[in-house]
XYZ file of C-alpha atoms in Angstrom:
665
model
C 10.036 24.966 -40.334
C 6.487 25.660 -41.515
C 6.227 28.591 -39.096
C 9.387 30.166 -40.538
C 8.146 29.612 -44.067
C 4.622 30.975 -43.426
C 5.773 33.996 -41.428
C 8.740 35.115 -43.509
C 8.752 33.524 -46.971
C 5.136 33.609 -48.175
C 5.415 35.626 -51.357
C 9.205 35.273 -51.172
C 9.401 31.678 -52.448
C 12.392 32.558 -54.594
C 14.430 33.086 -51.424
C 13.259 29.948 -49.615
C 15.496 27.470 -51.461
C 18.702 29.335 -50.684
C 17.597 30.070 -47.108
C 17.130 26.358 -46.415
C 20.530 25.492 -47.936
C 22.561 28.319 -46.456
C 20.836 29.141 -43.153
C 18.344 26.542 -41.994
C 20.040 23.175 -42.586
C 23.457 24.252 -41.214
C 21.754 25.301 -37.954
C 19.295 22.420 -37.561
C 20.625 19.516 -35.474
C 18.913 16.553 -33.907
C 20.102 13.569 -31.853
C 18.203 10.265 -31.801
C 19.244 6.990 -30.209
C 16.677 4.661 -31.833
C 17.143 3.614 -35.456
C 13.412 3.632 -36.283
C 12.920 7.111 -34.811
C 16.074 8.306 -36.549
C 14.758 7.128 -39.923
C 11.304 8.599 -39.228
C 12.815 11.973 -38.299
C 14.650 12.111 -41.640
C 11.504 11.101 -43.515
C 9.242 13.639 -41.812
C 11.723 16.471 -42.246
C 12.100 15.620 -45.946
C 8.301 15.629 -46.360
C 7.905 18.896 -44.445
C 10.560 20.632 -46.540
C 8.959 19.335 -49.734
C 5.559 20.671 -48.619
C 7.060 24.148 -48.279
C 8.412 23.986 -51.839
C 12.025 23.085 -51.117
C 13.465 20.975 -53.952
C 16.099 18.475 -52.766
C 17.336 17.922 -56.334
C 18.218 21.625 -56.602
C 19.757 21.792 -53.152
C 23.441 21.932 -52.316
C 23.497 18.311 -51.168
C 23.757 19.049 -47.469
C 22.469 16.241 -45.299
C 19.871 16.752 -42.614
C 21.617 17.238 -39.287
C 19.817 14.437 -37.461
C 22.354 12.011 -36.023
C 22.082 8.504 -34.636
C 23.729 8.957 -31.250
C 23.068 9.092 -27.537
C 22.761 12.760 -26.642
C 23.995 12.187 -23.113
C 27.185 10.336 -24.034
C 30.296 11.076 -25.997
C 30.869 8.925 -29.149
C 32.763 5.656 -29.145
C 36.156 5.788 -30.856
C 36.754 2.077 -31.592
C 34.946 0.636 -34.643
C 35.191 -2.858 -36.124
C 33.108 -3.147 -39.290
C 31.499 -1.157 -42.083
C 28.267 -0.532 -40.147
C 30.258 0.488 -37.097
C 32.277 2.830 -39.279
C 29.054 4.507 -40.375
C 28.015 4.826 -36.726
C 31.391 6.336 -35.966
C 30.832 8.984 -38.621
C 27.422 9.780 -37.122
C 28.938 10.048 -33.643
C 31.846 12.190 -34.770
C 29.571 14.631 -36.571
C 27.245 14.726 -33.564
C 30.256 15.313 -31.311
C 31.321 18.233 -33.492
C 27.885 19.777 -32.961
C 28.241 19.347 -29.206
C 31.724 20.853 -29.062
C 31.912 23.377 -31.879
C 28.476 24.600 -33.001
C 26.977 27.676 -31.288
C 23.679 26.101 -30.205
C 21.076 28.787 -29.441
C 17.868 26.755 -29.217
C 17.392 23.323 -27.643
C 13.905 21.903 -27.932
C 12.153 18.563 -27.690
C 10.287 16.034 -25.570
C 12.969 14.265 -23.529
C 12.331 10.710 -22.275
C 11.092 10.136 -18.728
C 12.768 7.257 -16.891
C 13.391 7.274 -13.141
C 15.644 4.228 -13.481
C 17.853 5.832 -16.089
C 20.366 3.696 -17.968
C 22.195 6.818 -19.141
C 24.974 6.757 -16.573
C 27.915 8.010 -18.577
C 30.569 9.903 -16.662
C 29.976 13.158 -18.580
C 26.267 13.544 -17.797
C 26.662 12.142 -14.267
C 29.211 14.868 -13.527
C 26.901 17.542 -14.936
C 23.918 16.354 -12.912
C 25.909 16.650 -9.678
C 25.197 20.391 -9.796
C 21.561 19.563 -9.038
C 22.477 17.429 -6.006
C 24.659 19.844 -4.041
C 23.884 20.256 -0.332
C 20.818 18.001 -0.389
C 20.406 16.105 2.862
C 17.606 13.809 1.720
C 17.549 10.049 2.261
C 16.467 9.531 -1.336
C 17.348 11.947 -4.133
C 15.204 11.365 -7.227
C 17.353 13.327 -9.658
C 18.601 10.662 -12.050
C 15.528 10.648 -14.280
C 16.378 10.952 -17.974
C 14.260 14.089 -18.422
C 16.285 15.834 -15.690
C 19.523 14.839 -17.385
C 18.242 16.270 -20.659
C 17.368 19.558 -18.961
C 20.889 19.718 -17.543
C 22.276 18.783 -20.981
C 20.351 21.644 -22.644
C 21.411 24.033 -19.894
C 25.044 23.117 -20.592
C 24.638 24.019 -24.289
C 23.170 27.439 -23.509
C 25.758 28.173 -20.816
C 28.519 27.309 -23.278
C 27.026 29.545 -25.941
C 26.275 32.438 -23.573
C 22.705 32.942 -24.783
C 19.784 30.968 -26.099
C 16.476 29.263 -25.402
C 15.492 25.838 -24.051
C 11.955 24.701 -24.879
C 10.937 21.286 -23.536
C 7.720 19.499 -22.796
C 8.610 17.198 -19.940
C 7.620 15.514 -16.711
C 6.540 18.350 -14.378
C 7.772 16.847 -11.105
C 10.771 19.216 -11.037
C 8.659 22.368 -10.711
C 7.630 21.663 -7.111
C 9.543 18.575 -5.964
C 11.456 19.105 -2.720
C 14.606 17.297 -3.870
C 14.584 19.394 -7.060
C 15.254 22.657 -5.198
C 18.951 22.844 -6.158
C 18.002 22.049 -9.752
C 15.611 25.009 -9.753
C 18.234 27.230 -8.151
C 20.762 26.246 -10.828
C 18.272 27.080 -13.587
C 17.520 30.424 -11.928
C 21.236 31.240 -11.857
C 21.741 30.322 -15.527
C 18.718 31.849 -17.229
C 17.083 35.280 -17.177
C 13.453 34.311 -17.660
C 11.677 31.029 -17.045
C 8.179 30.207 -18.258
C 6.282 27.188 -16.886
C 3.029 26.157 -18.566
C 1.736 23.472 -16.237
C -0.425 20.997 -18.170
C -1.066 18.843 -15.060
C -2.743 15.489 -15.881
C -1.028 13.472 -13.145
C -3.170 10.361 -12.648
C -0.786 9.180 -9.907
C -1.922 12.162 -7.841
C -5.555 11.742 -8.968
C -5.459 15.342 -10.182
C -8.733 17.161 -10.786
C -9.490 20.666 -11.990
C -9.857 23.375 -9.308
C -13.641 22.943 -9.479
C -13.386 19.157 -9.099
C -13.773 18.274 -12.782
C -11.907 15.783 -14.922
C -8.255 16.536 -15.663
C -6.595 14.549 -18.456
C -3.013 14.224 -19.617
C -2.066 15.540 -23.046
C -0.232 12.225 -23.554
C -1.208 8.650 -22.733
C 0.965 8.615 -19.624
C 0.416 8.836 -15.867
C 2.977 11.533 -15.018
C 1.956 15.169 -15.119
C 3.673 17.305 -17.771
C 4.600 20.918 -18.349
C 5.954 23.034 -21.177
C 9.103 24.755 -19.955
C 10.800 27.666 -21.695
C 14.132 28.893 -20.329
C 15.557 32.107 -21.827
C 19.119 33.411 -21.449
C 20.089 36.809 -22.862
C 23.582 37.654 -23.996
C 23.934 40.596 -21.623
C 25.445 39.573 -18.275
C 22.878 39.445 -15.487
C 23.834 38.521 -11.943
C 20.241 38.359 -10.731
C 18.206 35.188 -10.409
C 15.737 34.639 -13.222
C 12.172 35.897 -13.268
C 9.677 33.012 -13.259
C 6.304 33.154 -14.971
C 3.654 30.501 -14.479
C 0.319 29.440 -15.950
C -2.045 26.464 -15.506
C -3.946 24.486 -18.124
C -6.639 22.251 -16.643
C -9.364 20.034 -18.045
C -9.930 17.385 -20.670
C -7.373 16.645 -23.361
C -9.290 18.286 -26.219
C -9.641 21.491 -24.229
C -5.907 21.509 -23.487
C -5.071 20.977 -27.162
C -7.277 23.933 -28.047
C -5.579 26.190 -25.508
C -2.149 25.112 -26.742
C -2.934 26.678 -30.127
C -2.414 30.075 -28.491
C 0.800 31.999 -29.012
C 3.132 32.302 -26.040
C 2.330 35.997 -25.614
C -1.403 35.197 -25.488
C -1.048 33.073 -22.364
C -1.968 34.682 -19.041
C 1.335 34.434 -17.218
C 1.616 35.133 -13.487
C 4.948 36.197 -12.071
C 5.987 33.943 -9.195
C 7.361 35.347 -5.955
C 9.500 32.365 -5.070
C 11.189 31.920 -1.702
C 14.920 31.336 -1.565
C 14.658 28.053 0.273
C 12.824 25.761 -2.132
C 12.595 28.066 -5.189
C 9.269 26.538 -6.253
C 8.247 27.089 -9.876
C 4.555 27.016 -8.914
C 2.317 29.519 -7.163
C 2.189 28.924 -3.427
C -0.040 30.587 -0.842
C 2.279 31.568 2.003
C -0.205 33.771 3.872
C -0.811 31.059 6.487
C 2.823 30.086 6.912
C 3.434 32.088 10.092
C 0.476 30.486 11.896
C 1.380 27.021 10.597
C 4.960 27.343 11.845
C 3.682 27.819 15.386
C 2.842 24.123 15.356
C 5.352 21.487 16.456
C 7.091 19.484 13.740
C 6.092 15.828 14.013
C 9.701 14.683 13.664
C 10.617 16.889 16.640
C 7.821 15.617 18.868
C 8.976 12.005 18.401
C 12.613 11.209 19.080
C 13.050 8.613 16.333
C 11.250 7.720 13.114
C 12.033 5.648 10.067
C 10.454 4.424 6.839
C 9.001 0.917 6.775
C 10.307 -2.440 5.584
C 11.271 -2.820 1.933
C 11.918 -6.339 0.633
C 12.344 -5.425 -3.065
C 10.806 -8.875 -3.645
C 7.347 -8.710 -2.080
C 5.978 -11.622 -4.113
C 8.663 -13.809 -2.540
C 8.852 -12.587 1.057
C 5.272 -11.394 1.660
C 2.064 -13.418 1.324
C -1.519 -13.192 2.547
C -1.359 -16.899 3.477
C 1.102 -18.016 6.148
C 1.383 -21.602 4.836
C 2.068 -20.399 1.289
C 4.869 -18.184 2.568
C 6.309 -21.036 4.612
C 6.431 -23.275 1.519
C 8.099 -20.564 -0.565
C 10.771 -20.111 2.056
C 11.463 -23.860 2.150
C 11.936 -23.866 -1.624
C 14.116 -20.773 -1.456
C 16.457 -22.216 1.164
C 16.613 -25.655 -0.479
C 18.320 -24.833 -3.792
C 15.258 -23.536 -5.642
C 15.116 -24.254 -9.383
C 15.441 -21.726 -12.223
C 11.686 -21.293 -12.689
C 11.244 -20.453 -9.021
C 14.133 -17.974 -9.134
C 12.746 -16.299 -12.237
C 9.199 -16.068 -10.841
C 10.270 -14.478 -7.550
C 13.286 -12.491 -8.800
C 15.721 -14.552 -6.753
C 19.002 -13.178 -8.002
C 21.919 -11.074 -6.962
C 21.959 -7.354 -7.534
C 24.840 -4.953 -7.098
C 23.650 -3.896 -3.632
C 21.850 -7.005 -2.447
C 23.373 -10.461 -3.012
C 20.448 -12.639 -1.958
C 21.864 -15.879 -3.371
C 25.020 -15.412 -1.311
C 23.107 -14.442 1.839
C 20.910 -17.563 1.733
C 24.014 -19.726 1.921
C 25.032 -18.092 5.202
C 21.737 -18.173 7.128
C 19.311 -20.895 8.134
C 15.592 -21.005 7.545
C 13.762 -19.962 10.704
C 9.993 -20.484 10.571
C 9.781 -18.197 13.596
C 10.797 -15.328 11.321
C 7.338 -15.340 9.735
C 5.582 -12.324 11.218
C 2.356 -10.432 10.621
C 2.758 -7.140 8.756
C 0.462 -4.252 7.898
C 1.009 -4.180 4.146
C -1.657 -1.643 3.145
C -4.449 0.034 5.174
C -6.429 -2.776 6.875
C -4.482 -5.318 4.800
C -2.614 -7.673 7.133
C -0.241 -10.179 5.523
C 2.720 -12.336 6.521
C 6.370 -11.530 5.954
C 9.520 -13.573 6.298
C 11.425 -10.943 8.247
C 15.135 -11.409 8.799
C 17.489 -8.420 9.177
C 20.167 -10.459 7.371
C 17.886 -11.333 4.439
C 15.381 -8.481 4.191
C 16.672 -5.888 1.742
C 15.805 -2.874 3.949
C 14.710 -4.157 7.356
C 14.131 -0.690 8.884
C 15.468 -1.987 12.162
C 15.629 1.458 13.759
C 11.862 1.283 14.339
C 10.978 -2.377 13.777
C 13.118 -3.526 16.722
C 10.679 -1.638 18.959
C 7.653 -3.395 17.397
C 8.840 -6.964 16.907
C 7.815 -8.963 19.973
C 6.666 -5.852 21.837
C 3.409 -4.088 22.641
C 3.537 -0.810 20.756
C 1.525 1.568 18.614
C 3.028 3.260 15.586
C 1.808 6.486 14.021
C 2.301 6.532 10.236
C 2.582 9.830 8.425
C 4.356 11.297 5.416
C 7.056 13.771 4.540
C 7.060 15.876 1.388
C 3.733 14.393 0.386
C 2.412 15.913 -2.845
C -0.966 14.253 -2.398
C -1.742 15.084 1.237
C -5.366 15.862 0.313
C -5.712 12.096 0.681
C -5.585 10.821 4.255
C -1.856 10.288 4.768
C -2.070 9.216 8.395
C -2.667 5.774 9.870
C -1.690 3.584 12.828
C -0.392 0.077 13.368
C 0.599 -2.295 16.150
C 2.453 -4.599 13.721
C 5.454 -4.489 11.432
C 4.973 -2.073 8.550
C 5.837 -2.089 4.859
C 7.397 1.041 3.377
C 4.374 1.959 1.250
C 1.664 1.082 3.772
C -0.163 4.342 3.096
C 1.675 5.887 0.150
C 0.997 4.819 -3.395
C 4.336 5.911 -4.819
C 7.617 4.489 -3.577
C 9.213 7.941 -3.576
C 6.510 9.124 -1.155
C 6.790 6.280 1.345
C 5.368 6.589 4.826
C 7.364 7.307 7.981
C 6.757 5.444 11.225
C 6.741 7.003 14.706
C 6.628 4.352 17.479
C 4.990 5.460 20.710
C 7.523 3.629 22.926
C 11.182 2.640 22.740
C 12.221 -0.676 24.303
C 15.519 -1.705 25.870
C 17.787 -2.854 23.015
C 20.059 -4.844 25.297
C 17.270 -7.263 26.258
C 14.918 -8.316 23.460
C 12.431 -9.792 25.929
C 12.462 -6.860 28.330
C 9.208 -4.985 28.943
C 11.140 -1.908 30.022
C 10.175 0.993 27.789
C 10.170 4.753 27.635
C 8.079 7.142 25.544
C 9.500 8.031 22.148
C 8.749 11.670 22.859
C 11.006 14.673 23.277
C 10.985 15.547 26.982
C 11.343 19.299 26.425
C 8.287 19.333 24.173
C 6.321 17.227 26.662
C 7.244 19.709 29.398
C 6.002 22.587 27.217
C 2.678 20.819 26.599
C 2.327 19.963 30.304
C 2.857 23.606 31.267
C 0.464 24.813 28.576
C -2.301 22.466 29.755
C -1.429 22.533 33.465
C -1.254 18.724 33.535
C 1.241 16.193 34.912
C 2.820 13.757 32.473
C 2.737 9.981 33.164
C 5.350 8.282 30.925
C 3.372 5.063 30.309
C -0.339 4.837 29.489
C -0.536 1.436 31.250
C 0.680 2.922 34.533
C -2.079 2.808 37.211
C -1.607 6.559 37.704
C -2.375 7.281 34.026
C -5.902 8.423 33.300
C -6.366 10.086 36.655
C -7.553 13.669 36.720
C -4.800 16.196 36.146
C -2.555 13.807 34.152
C -1.856 12.948 30.535
C 0.257 10.225 28.942
C 1.984 9.246 25.660
C -1.153 7.668 24.201
C -3.075 10.896 24.829
C -0.449 12.763 22.804
C -0.658 10.270 19.933
C -4.466 10.394 19.901
C -4.496 14.195 19.921
C -2.057 14.279 16.980
C -4.130 11.652 15.174
C -7.238 13.817 15.500
C -5.444 16.893 14.131
C -4.074 14.950 11.147
C -7.619 13.835 10.320
C -9.161 17.301 10.395
C -10.377 18.125 6.841
C -9.956 21.844 7.544
C -6.378 21.336 8.744
C -5.519 19.413 5.572
C -7.078 21.947 3.250
C -5.826 25.030 5.117
C -2.207 23.900 5.281
C -2.002 21.682 2.187
C 0.817 23.692 0.595
C 3.038 23.224 3.654
C 2.096 19.570 4.150
C 3.736 18.913 0.771
C 7.087 20.242 1.967
C 7.964 18.531 5.235
C 6.549 16.485 8.091
C 3.254 17.908 9.416
C 3.316 20.569 12.123
C 0.891 19.964 14.976
C -0.779 22.924 16.734
C -1.279 22.266 20.449
C -4.145 24.011 22.158
C -4.019 25.569 25.628
C -7.755 24.898 25.978
C -7.886 21.859 28.250
C -11.477 20.993 27.301
C -10.693 21.104 23.577
C -7.567 19.035 24.144
C -9.496 16.194 25.787
C -12.286 16.332 23.190
C -9.728 15.931 20.414
C -7.960 13.152 22.323
C -11.281 11.323 22.541
C -11.925 11.645 18.791
C -8.361 10.623 17.943
C -8.693 7.595 20.222
C -11.928 6.563 18.526
C -10.271 6.838 15.120
C -7.242 4.856 16.251
C -9.382 2.059 17.677
C -11.414 1.760 14.465
C -8.219 1.698 12.388
C -6.705 -0.997 14.592
C -10.084 -2.777 14.405
C -10.326 -2.976 18.171
C -13.148 -0.500 18.765
C -16.126 -1.916 20.664
C -18.282 -1.163 17.612
C -15.883 -2.618 15.004
C -18.013 -5.784 14.900
C -21.292 -3.896 14.436
C -21.474 -4.791 10.750
C -23.548 -2.564 8.483
C -23.218 -4.759 5.386
C -24.430 -8.243 4.532
C -23.076 -11.106 2.425
C -26.417 -12.686 1.502
C -25.749 -15.143 -1.353
C -24.077 -18.535 -0.873
C -21.447 -19.645 -3.377
C -17.807 -20.563 -3.772
C -16.741 -17.132 -2.382
C -14.064 -16.749 -5.076
C -13.140 -13.176 -6.003
C -13.227 -13.175 -9.796
C -14.676 -9.740 -10.531
C -12.012 -7.470 -12.009
C -12.245 -3.930 -10.631
C -11.520 -1.408 -13.392
C -12.848 1.971 -14.522
C -15.202 0.281 -16.974
C -16.131 -2.481 -14.522
C -15.970 -0.853 -11.095
C -17.376 -3.723 -9.062
C -19.732 -1.360 -7.214
C -23.404 -1.079 -8.128
C -25.457 1.742 -6.628
C -28.813 0.263 -5.581
C -30.295 3.154 -3.569
C -29.447 6.613 -4.901
C -31.196 8.355 -2.022
C -29.305 6.501 0.704
C -26.199 6.232 -1.524
C -25.654 2.578 -0.794
C -24.983 -0.311 -3.145
C -23.474 -3.711 -3.761
C -19.846 -4.736 -4.090
C -19.669 -7.739 -6.407
C -16.916 -10.305 -5.901
C -18.094 -12.586 -8.747
C -21.123 -12.953 -11.023
C -23.342 -14.252 -8.216
C -22.070 -13.000 -4.864
C -21.827 -9.542 -3.385
C -21.579 -7.500 -0.210
C -24.828 -5.569 0.185
C -25.667 -2.202 1.829
C -22.174 -0.841 1.211
C -22.127 3.006 1.490
C -20.783 4.649 -1.641
C -18.554 6.928 0.460
C -16.816 3.844 1.931
C -16.219 2.390 -1.528
C -14.542 5.608 -2.708
C -12.830 6.584 0.577
C -9.076 7.208 0.516
C -6.499 6.464 3.180
C -3.117 7.543 1.933
C -2.826 6.760 -1.757
C -5.273 3.849 -1.586
C -9.002 3.190 -1.564
C -9.046 0.313 0.951
C -12.511 -1.003 0.051
C -11.310 -1.459 -3.532
C -7.623 -2.198 -3.018
C -8.225 -5.054 -0.555
C -10.403 -6.907 -3.088
C -8.145 -6.157 -6.073
C -5.191 -7.706 -4.290
C -7.172 -10.903 -3.575
C -8.480 -11.610 -7.034
C -8.777 -15.364 -7.741
C -8.675 -16.082 -4.009
C -11.544 -17.466 -1.940
C -12.969 -15.666 1.034
C -13.337 -17.685 4.203
C -15.491 -16.608 7.137
C -12.678 -14.628 8.770
C -11.641 -12.712 5.651
C -15.252 -11.943 4.635
C -15.949 -10.489 8.090
C -12.655 -8.594 7.947
C -13.791 -6.875 4.731
C -17.090 -5.950 6.384
C -15.153 -4.462 9.315
C -13.146 -2.358 6.842
C -16.422 -0.821 5.652
C -17.389 -0.101 9.282
C -14.028 1.597 9.893
C -14.245 3.741 6.746
C -17.780 4.947 7.461
C -16.827 5.874 11.010
C -13.632 7.571 9.843
C -15.697 9.855 7.621
C -18.057 10.608 10.538
C -15.331 11.285 13.087
C -13.371 13.549 10.716
C -16.426 15.788 10.385
C -16.917 15.748 14.165
C -13.299 16.835 14.680
C -13.891 19.874 12.489
C -17.044 20.597 14.459
C -15.033 20.869 17.685
C -12.652 23.532 16.404
C -14.179 27.012 16.204
C -11.251 28.708 14.512
C -7.803 28.120 13.091
C -5.060 28.394 14.070
C -5.629 26.490 17.276
C -4.067 28.384 20.177
């Protein structure tokens, strides 16, 4: 409003009053679902108009077109009282805007809510356009902000021309499951402008030079300003997409946002007609990357990990605590217990009903890798566990096996999204966000018909194994425990896993192919150089053994725990109170405090800050045990974590030192 006044009516104040009455107010519409926000919108608009010189007392009595209604739903027709009658009037007038008014501009800051409660038939039908032909296990397209984009798109399509201008969650500009959404927007509009403001603390975003990157709001999700333009002339071509980044601290971003749209340095995107990304991607290395073998093709089966939906109930770091909880659960637990552990039915998982049909089996308490190096106990029952992930877990439970953990469509693959386990696995063992859960690739598959059978076969595609054998001129032994395995001229399943593990931990590999590692499972380049192959196998094996804490040097502790006390972890680890104190800047070592008196000494700073997946294990392990007491076993376990992290950093650098050039051939 102020922009219109300042640009067109300065010096023409005599025309402003009639312009507001006859042109501005009839074309200004707003929908708000919250009463307080609705009232505030009216108040602020009244104040703004008054500041420009508009006199309400001399106006034509037209109300401000801000309505109390849910934008994504049609109005209710049945009303029962005076207040409801007023609401009905609001809804009817809002509905008239939706159906009759030629809306040319839709702008705002739509709400972000993955678990949207806006599930009306009208908007659900519209959003289906964004879900066509998607073959993903989980489609994250029901967020409110996505529904509001589709809602605005519908207005402009109906009108035949117009502009959408939103500041919103930016996950849609490069999310894999958003590809049909982007295609739909490209088909509707003629030009699309994306001003990426970044600021995603979930991804630990930093500026290109490694500096601090802040959100323009006090939220964790990254945001972008999106402008979609549709001209009246028919255009059968897909839209042109223009992109620009804004990095840095919040004040700097605010300053840059004072620029006019035409002052921004836009770069035209050459998008590919597969994912239609609205960000700039470097595809120069794609041809060499595609020569690698897709991880999901190398292994015959994979699956995400266990998801209980009630971890505080079914998972515990103490076996006896878990046992007691299960006894209470199965013996008509009281209301307080049910409330504390979310023991209730849901539409897809009727836990209260299931408990009545199964018996408590203490033998169902199993060890699980919950987070990197964080072993806990789970009450695991396929009948009771919400998502038991039996496709893979049946080959781990009661069997000797090793599982490679990796990610698919991982937007934060610059962190180390690869790990191993010989236990049951939770869905988010390595991935911070539920939507980016890890995938598990067991090394062996066991006979399903006999749970106690030791008969197994490698979970590897035979054609790919034959290709590798030919390339390396080696004979394949299908079990690494076979007496023939390890002899000169042979290789086995564990060699393959260790080689892959080394590649996934190469810093150069991660940086070189980071754009493609965000899109699908990793592709693994296999060398024909036999010497290089065995060197990488050796490094991968060393990594695996440290991560399983079974390396011969895992017990060679480099830290001390020198002060006696009650061993209770009371220190809260936050940004302002990190828990780590640097004591030797030259050696970059320090102390990790667990309370006001006790600490682990000689802890390398790199270990404290080291990432595996979305977690910093040296910090995460302690955070999750606050108010618990360390016993001898758990204190030594933490010290072994530090050993593993330091050696992981060393071995990763050594892996890069073995590879002279990329791509590996």
